[in-house]
XYZ file of C-alpha atoms in Angstrom:
499
model
C 103.081 104.346 43.310
C 102.771 107.627 43.072
C 102.065 109.759 45.908
C 100.836 112.779 43.701
C 96.895 113.551 44.940
C 96.008 115.611 41.674
C 93.435 113.348 40.583
C 90.228 112.182 42.067
C 91.190 108.523 42.183
C 94.523 109.463 43.497
C 93.515 111.300 46.201
C 90.380 108.737 47.323
C 93.250 106.144 47.428
C 96.000 108.048 49.047
C 93.801 109.146 51.784
C 92.214 106.038 52.313
C 92.313 104.149 55.953
C 93.142 100.759 55.685
C 92.863 98.829 58.838
C 96.115 98.077 60.801
C 97.681 100.790 58.886
C 96.365 104.343 60.739
C 99.044 106.693 61.962
C 98.400 107.401 65.571
C 97.285 111.317 65.950
C 97.203 113.368 68.874
C 94.899 116.489 69.099
C 96.677 119.303 69.781
C 94.006 121.266 71.813
C 96.056 124.181 72.824
C 95.888 125.178 68.584
C 92.466 124.139 68.151
C 90.957 126.224 65.225
C 89.290 129.001 65.807
C 85.487 128.568 64.891
C 84.817 132.510 63.436
C 87.515 134.138 61.295
C 89.282 136.784 62.876
C 88.687 140.019 60.587
C 90.092 143.312 61.810
C 87.878 145.989 62.785
C 85.767 146.596 59.785
C 82.358 147.910 59.390
C 79.269 145.612 59.953
C 75.675 145.823 59.571
C 73.569 143.790 62.172
C 71.107 141.836 60.668
C 67.513 142.389 62.477
C 66.367 139.787 65.109
C 62.596 140.244 65.179
C 62.396 137.704 62.004
C 58.676 136.732 60.421
C 60.013 133.054 59.389
C 57.976 131.535 56.467
C 55.532 128.546 57.390
C 55.934 125.923 55.214
C 55.471 122.107 55.750
C 58.806 120.453 54.788
C 57.585 117.962 52.400
C 55.551 120.536 50.255
C 58.810 122.517 50.343
C 61.312 119.751 49.416
C 58.750 119.275 46.423
C 59.314 122.973 45.458
C 62.706 122.913 45.708
C 63.054 119.835 43.394
C 61.244 121.972 40.771
C 62.963 124.309 38.046
C 63.550 127.635 39.481
C 60.769 130.129 38.950
C 61.053 134.009 38.819
C 61.443 135.838 42.303
C 58.426 136.237 44.357
C 60.155 138.282 46.690
C 62.536 141.635 46.456
C 66.092 141.280 48.492
C 66.200 143.683 51.480
C 67.820 143.187 54.925
C 65.045 141.582 56.347
C 64.839 139.255 53.859
C 68.909 138.409 53.761
C 68.288 137.907 57.698
C 65.742 135.169 57.107
C 67.780 133.492 54.384
C 70.946 133.450 56.726
C 69.210 132.364 59.589
C 67.099 129.413 57.946
C 70.511 128.461 56.371
C 72.977 128.486 59.249
C 71.939 129.283 62.677
C 73.174 128.596 66.109
C 69.984 126.384 67.597
C 71.368 125.663 70.900
C 74.184 126.305 73.334
C 76.038 124.015 76.123
C 79.346 124.160 78.009
C 81.871 121.569 77.454
C 84.270 121.799 80.483
C 85.132 125.365 80.532
C 84.287 125.957 76.925
C 80.834 126.952 75.176
C 79.530 124.624 72.183
C 77.265 125.841 69.692
C 74.674 123.614 68.310
C 74.161 124.613 64.668
C 71.282 123.757 61.993
C 73.599 121.991 59.685
C 75.650 118.553 60.387
C 79.357 118.636 60.364
C 81.963 116.159 60.927
C 83.536 115.993 64.230
C 81.624 119.644 64.565
C 84.210 121.250 63.090
C 82.333 123.689 60.942
C 85.033 124.025 57.955
C 82.616 126.413 55.935
C 82.248 130.103 55.871
C 79.900 132.196 53.699
C 79.921 135.264 51.804
C 77.865 137.957 49.991
C 78.417 139.953 46.992
C 75.663 142.785 46.918
C 75.006 143.932 43.268
C 71.504 145.375 43.762
C 69.903 144.859 46.997
C 67.325 147.472 48.828
C 69.299 149.230 51.655
C 72.352 147.175 51.292
C 75.175 149.019 49.727
C 76.540 146.954 47.182
C 79.723 145.498 47.967
C 81.380 142.183 49.310
C 80.460 141.136 52.916
C 81.167 137.982 55.275
C 78.719 136.219 57.472
C 79.340 136.314 61.126
C 77.278 133.539 62.335
C 78.033 134.196 65.970
C 76.957 138.154 66.033
C 74.410 137.464 62.943
C 75.794 140.250 61.064
C 77.412 141.022 58.002
C 81.227 142.360 57.788
C 82.015 144.388 54.861
C 84.984 143.704 53.158
C 84.731 145.347 50.224
C 82.417 148.733 48.925
C 81.141 149.532 45.873
C 80.455 147.538 42.511
C 81.879 144.392 42.249
C 82.431 142.039 39.339
C 79.456 139.320 38.758
C 81.289 136.173 39.480
C 80.476 133.795 37.637
C 78.593 135.284 34.819
C 75.090 135.135 34.293
C 72.371 135.670 31.403
C 70.007 136.752 34.102
C 69.917 140.499 36.181
C 71.574 139.260 39.860
C 70.787 140.977 42.940
C 73.562 138.995 45.000
C 75.737 136.310 45.007
C 76.220 133.739 48.264
C 79.723 132.028 48.397
C 80.362 129.139 50.124
C 84.060 128.515 50.923
C 86.261 125.938 53.213
C 89.096 126.573 55.835
C 90.940 123.207 55.163
C 92.791 123.242 58.397
C 89.634 123.585 60.392
C 88.984 119.721 59.340
C 92.739 119.242 58.787
C 93.374 119.558 62.862
C 91.571 116.499 63.175
C 91.467 114.667 59.866
C 95.000 115.713 58.527
C 95.370 114.846 54.405
C 91.784 113.213 54.311
C 90.028 116.555 55.706
C 89.299 117.244 52.033
C 86.618 114.671 52.013
C 85.249 116.382 55.094
C 85.395 119.715 53.848
C 83.420 118.990 50.618
C 80.983 117.266 52.666
C 79.974 119.831 55.060
C 80.098 122.504 52.494
C 77.436 120.169 50.873
C 75.400 120.106 53.836
C 75.091 123.790 54.158
C 74.344 124.218 50.221
C 71.133 122.029 50.833
C 69.985 124.351 53.912
C 70.553 127.147 51.555
C 68.674 125.696 48.942
C 65.664 125.086 50.916
C 66.012 128.662 52.508
C 65.908 130.087 49.408
C 62.831 128.119 48.199
C 60.931 128.742 50.991
C 61.562 132.725 50.980
C 60.312 132.673 47.055
C 63.777 133.529 45.895
C 64.965 132.491 42.439
C 68.523 131.122 41.846
C 71.253 129.727 40.109
C 73.808 127.393 41.896
C 77.068 127.046 40.349
C 79.890 124.677 41.475
C 81.813 125.413 37.907
C 83.654 129.002 37.913
C 87.117 130.567 38.082
C 88.474 129.612 41.359
C 91.386 132.217 41.441
C 89.017 135.197 40.736
C 86.616 134.329 43.463
C 89.385 133.721 46.071
C 90.370 137.355 44.952
C 87.373 138.568 45.645
C 86.591 137.510 48.894
C 90.208 138.234 49.916
C 90.940 134.546 50.370
C 94.598 133.011 51.701
C 94.106 130.316 48.530
C 96.526 128.327 50.513
C 94.166 127.888 53.482
C 90.894 128.743 52.001
C 88.832 127.929 48.872
C 85.954 128.742 47.360
C 83.254 125.972 46.786
C 80.145 127.046 45.400
C 78.388 130.201 44.313
C 74.820 131.032 44.307
C 73.140 133.833 42.355
C 69.950 135.438 43.611
C 68.078 137.123 40.888
C 66.196 140.083 41.045
C 62.542 140.510 40.712
C 60.892 141.251 37.480
C 61.300 144.836 38.489
C 64.938 144.658 37.864
C 65.411 144.772 34.100
C 68.530 143.922 32.049
C 71.989 142.614 33.020
C 74.382 144.457 35.505
C 76.770 146.718 33.846
C 80.270 145.239 33.825
C 82.584 145.999 36.318
C 86.427 145.699 36.349
C 88.123 142.892 38.438
C 88.844 145.018 42.122
C 92.187 145.374 43.526
C 93.595 142.854 46.289
C 92.347 143.153 49.893
C 94.795 144.104 52.843
C 96.823 141.592 53.915
C 95.003 141.359 57.478
C 91.926 140.647 55.614
C 93.468 137.512 53.669
C 95.147 136.528 57.108
C 92.033 135.951 58.457
C 92.206 132.609 56.605
C 94.431 131.229 59.233
C 92.662 130.205 61.907
C 95.295 128.796 64.473
C 98.723 130.038 65.623
C 99.874 126.442 64.347
C 98.662 125.085 61.276
C 100.273 122.129 59.340
C 100.008 122.456 55.496
C 98.710 118.705 54.029
C 99.939 118.296 50.413
C 97.525 116.016 49.536
C 94.640 118.743 50.253
C 96.477 121.311 48.204
C 97.297 119.004 45.152
C 93.788 117.971 44.635
C 92.056 121.470 45.249
C 94.593 123.213 43.101
C 93.953 120.314 40.140
C 90.492 121.294 40.275
C 90.819 125.110 39.900
C 88.294 126.100 37.035
C 86.754 126.511 34.999
C 86.421 122.740 34.927
C 87.432 121.238 31.509
C 84.599 120.365 29.394
C 83.281 116.592 29.746
C 83.918 113.971 27.573
C 80.327 113.518 26.552
C 79.305 112.071 29.880
C 77.867 114.864 31.616
C 74.246 113.838 31.691
C 75.272 110.161 32.224
C 74.867 108.410 35.890
C 78.242 107.371 37.322
C 77.788 103.993 37.916
C 79.314 101.766 40.905
C 78.903 98.618 39.100
C 75.828 97.567 40.943
C 73.273 95.410 38.916
C 70.049 94.663 40.973
C 68.557 91.111 40.977
C 64.882 92.254 41.604
C 63.172 95.415 42.339
C 60.782 96.579 44.818
C 58.311 98.934 44.400
C 57.666 101.615 46.843
C 54.032 102.526 48.090
C 53.169 106.384 47.492
C 54.387 108.128 50.238
C 51.680 110.002 52.472
C 53.400 112.296 55.541
C 51.654 112.219 58.656
C 50.629 115.747 59.177
C 52.039 119.374 59.040
C 55.983 119.523 59.717
C 57.215 123.063 60.186
C 60.376 123.334 58.168
C 62.032 125.965 60.760
C 61.321 124.129 63.801
C 62.151 120.762 62.011
C 65.402 122.621 61.445
C 65.737 123.349 64.683
C 65.425 119.926 65.847
C 68.056 118.501 63.770
C 70.933 116.846 65.702
C 73.253 114.120 64.970
C 71.688 111.253 67.188
C 72.863 107.600 67.170
C 71.288 106.074 70.266
C 69.130 103.861 68.036
C 67.267 101.316 69.362
C 65.600 98.210 67.290
C 62.016 98.567 66.498
C 60.367 97.692 63.255
C 59.511 100.412 60.648
C 56.719 100.425 58.300
C 56.975 100.169 54.266
C 54.945 103.732 54.630
C 57.508 105.290 56.830
C 60.399 103.943 54.637
C 58.881 105.364 51.548
C 58.177 108.736 53.446
C 61.927 108.916 54.154
C 62.920 107.873 50.759
C 61.134 110.317 48.993
C 62.796 113.565 49.857
C 66.190 111.732 48.570
C 64.273 110.957 45.076
C 62.900 114.936 45.095
C 66.082 116.149 46.031
C 68.229 114.007 43.329
C 65.699 115.370 40.757
C 66.734 119.026 42.045
C 70.699 118.531 41.469
C 72.977 121.317 42.114
C 75.808 120.004 40.045
C 76.255 120.389 36.178
C 76.899 116.986 35.595
C 73.733 114.892 36.077
C 73.948 111.929 38.567
C 77.393 110.966 39.655
C 76.437 110.142 43.217
C 74.397 106.121 43.676
C 72.315 105.827 46.263
C 72.397 102.688 48.145
C 70.482 101.108 51.344
C 71.714 98.413 53.837
C 68.491 97.179 55.622
C 68.720 95.547 58.975
C 66.042 93.110 60.707
C 63.677 95.817 61.542
C 62.883 96.979 58.149
C 60.012 95.936 55.711
C 62.288 94.650 53.241
C 64.547 91.703 53.804
C 68.113 92.120 55.184
C 70.390 93.222 52.740
C 72.070 95.571 50.178
C 69.586 97.589 47.812
C 69.927 100.243 45.423
C 68.014 103.498 45.612
C 66.055 104.346 42.347
C 65.131 108.021 42.675
C 63.054 108.034 39.333
C 61.121 105.013 39.444
C 61.161 105.234 43.484
C 62.081 101.685 44.158
C 64.604 99.472 45.564
C 66.917 97.178 43.814
C 68.241 94.063 45.723
C 72.066 93.553 45.517
C 72.743 91.238 47.902
C 70.706 89.351 50.697
C 71.976 88.677 54.587
C 72.574 90.823 57.505
C 75.088 93.394 56.648
C 75.006 95.971 59.029
C 77.461 94.922 61.679
C 79.845 94.086 58.935
C 79.514 97.424 57.821
C 79.896 98.789 61.118
C 83.201 97.100 61.513
C 84.197 98.691 58.297
C 83.372 101.908 59.636
C 86.236 101.952 62.148
C 84.613 99.764 64.187
C 81.919 101.966 65.421
C 79.631 99.159 66.475
C 76.792 101.744 67.633
C 76.150 101.394 63.911
C 74.813 97.846 63.842
C 71.738 99.203 66.037
C 70.547 101.622 63.232
C 67.369 100.390 61.011
C 69.134 100.951 58.165
C 72.553 102.547 56.401
C 72.203 105.104 53.690
C 74.869 105.003 51.326
C 76.321 107.379 48.849
C 78.595 105.642 46.116
C 80.502 106.869 43.345
C 83.396 106.112 41.117
C 86.605 108.534 41.314
C 88.271 106.982 38.458
C 85.215 107.848 36.038
C 85.053 111.607 37.613
C 88.599 111.930 36.611
C 87.569 110.604 32.922
C 84.765 112.837 32.852
C 85.240 116.157 34.440
C 89.120 115.854 35.821
C 89.784 116.476 39.440
C 86.950 118.983 39.830
C 84.625 115.956 39.906
C 85.328 115.011 42.996
C 84.190 118.542 44.567
C 80.952 117.812 42.290
C 80.437 114.229 43.749
C 81.624 115.068 47.295
C 79.273 117.963 47.385
C 76.262 116.225 46.228
C 76.805 113.633 48.372
C 76.930 116.149 51.584
C 73.823 117.807 50.375
C 72.001 114.682 49.989
C 73.103 113.575 53.607
C 71.875 116.887 54.910
C 68.515 116.160 53.530
C 68.664 112.410 55.170
C 69.051 114.351 58.674
C 66.125 116.449 57.885
C 63.927 113.232 56.544
C 64.674 111.471 60.098
C 64.101 114.132 62.076
C 60.515 114.523 60.482
C 60.024 110.941 61.181
C 61.140 111.108 65.005
C 64.177 109.032 64.085
C 67.826 109.467 64.519
C 70.629 109.946 61.910
C 74.282 110.363 62.068
C 76.665 110.684 59.225
C 79.985 108.557 59.056
C 83.119 109.676 56.625
C 85.537 107.562 58.713
C 85.405 104.229 56.708
C 88.317 101.520 55.954
C 87.608 102.733 52.330
C 88.228 99.020 50.287
C 86.646 96.892 53.164
C 83.494 98.529 52.801
C 83.594 98.766 48.658
C 84.392 94.916 48.904
C 81.799 94.441 51.187
C 79.204 96.617 49.084
C 80.314 94.679 45.940
C 82.028 97.663 44.118
C 84.104 97.940 41.329
C 87.442 98.063 41.729
C 87.491 101.713 41.241
C 84.012 102.384 43.191
C 84.347 104.004 46.528
C 81.775 105.012 49.189
C 81.951 108.370 50.061
C 79.577 108.448 52.689
C 76.957 107.003 55.214
C 74.328 108.087 57.279
C 73.117 105.558 59.941
C 69.477 106.141 60.215
C 66.512 104.443 62.673
C 64.241 105.015 65.621
C 65.759 105.983 68.874
C 65.423 105.260 72.288
C 62.888 106.969 74.543
C 61.148 108.248 71.232
């Protein structure tokens, strides 16, 4: 068998977990990755802290975010940017773990390693000079990396005021998860993307998400060390109607100094995993033209026996989005407690709306499944969720939560969840349609929907905890997937003790 990881199917197979075949791995705590990039002394713009957050109901916001992007209702300035970054990625609490501070954040992350970074290219923002900036979460500030006009990457037919870039630093996750870490880097970037999408909608900003772009050009613009950090998502923020015409072309700038590029190194002792390098480089864009499947769902081989229509959901009162975001945590102290069909429908509604507002250029490439436990209003078993018809299709009957908990590296607390939300795809089909970049699309989308699952559970007072550590083939067989089908991500959901 080839050890190359240059396709989605090869990488997913090579980094799969198999029972009894996991190589022991001790964490190198002396060289744990730094949570912030160590930039040299550069000019900074502090964000204002006396922010006025928009008051918006969570259910209304999700509904608006699933619709077509309107013309911007808000001009971009420093105050608006501050609110945008605060609603996207913020520290929500602080505690001490031994003698080290730990910062809770508004975004879910595998192992709380937070491998992503955010950058801002300013083209036409009131009160902020044109250039490229890095977002410093901990100081709530922008660090200037470039001064002056910069090229619009990727191109746009509309006038763009600014572009936000999401990157992933591979070793932040690989320190713990080794070659499998690329999965978690993408899932976590997807978590961040969904927060960004909701924040932009809440602030009335017009935008367009791009997951297909020239990787090398973006890396050069941001000053990334391409062996350590890669661009994953670009989001254009449009100018209001007052801004007329497209931006004037700007030549690609000179490379940034080495000390800026060296900031992609986050540990004195880093390990390079070939499989991560291969799959990321193999997916360099622009992506090849899809082979006629760009709007066709990727099927994991599920064929429901019968369908159950969900009732119209009726959210219980106003749920302030900003407060909800601050309350989000990974919680798994599940308790056996029945949930109603109305509550199940209220949970699944944001999933359906978020699928309709997909950020991917590929149509639906992730199927959503559900493993129901005894406390759910449907019979225990496996179901396919149809987001367009708002219905559940039964795939198999019987108690499956405990078996899935075992397939998730014997994390037996998962059997106490009310249900497991499943994100499933077919890596081989991704290769055939979009090449290696299709893997990015699928994992980003699974992470994006997973973040929405955290928020929807929190709104109902439930717990949610995401799992990417899976005995891959064991889980696929349990779910009756095709030979090439794969469970990308699982989120345990349910009522909590003491709630």
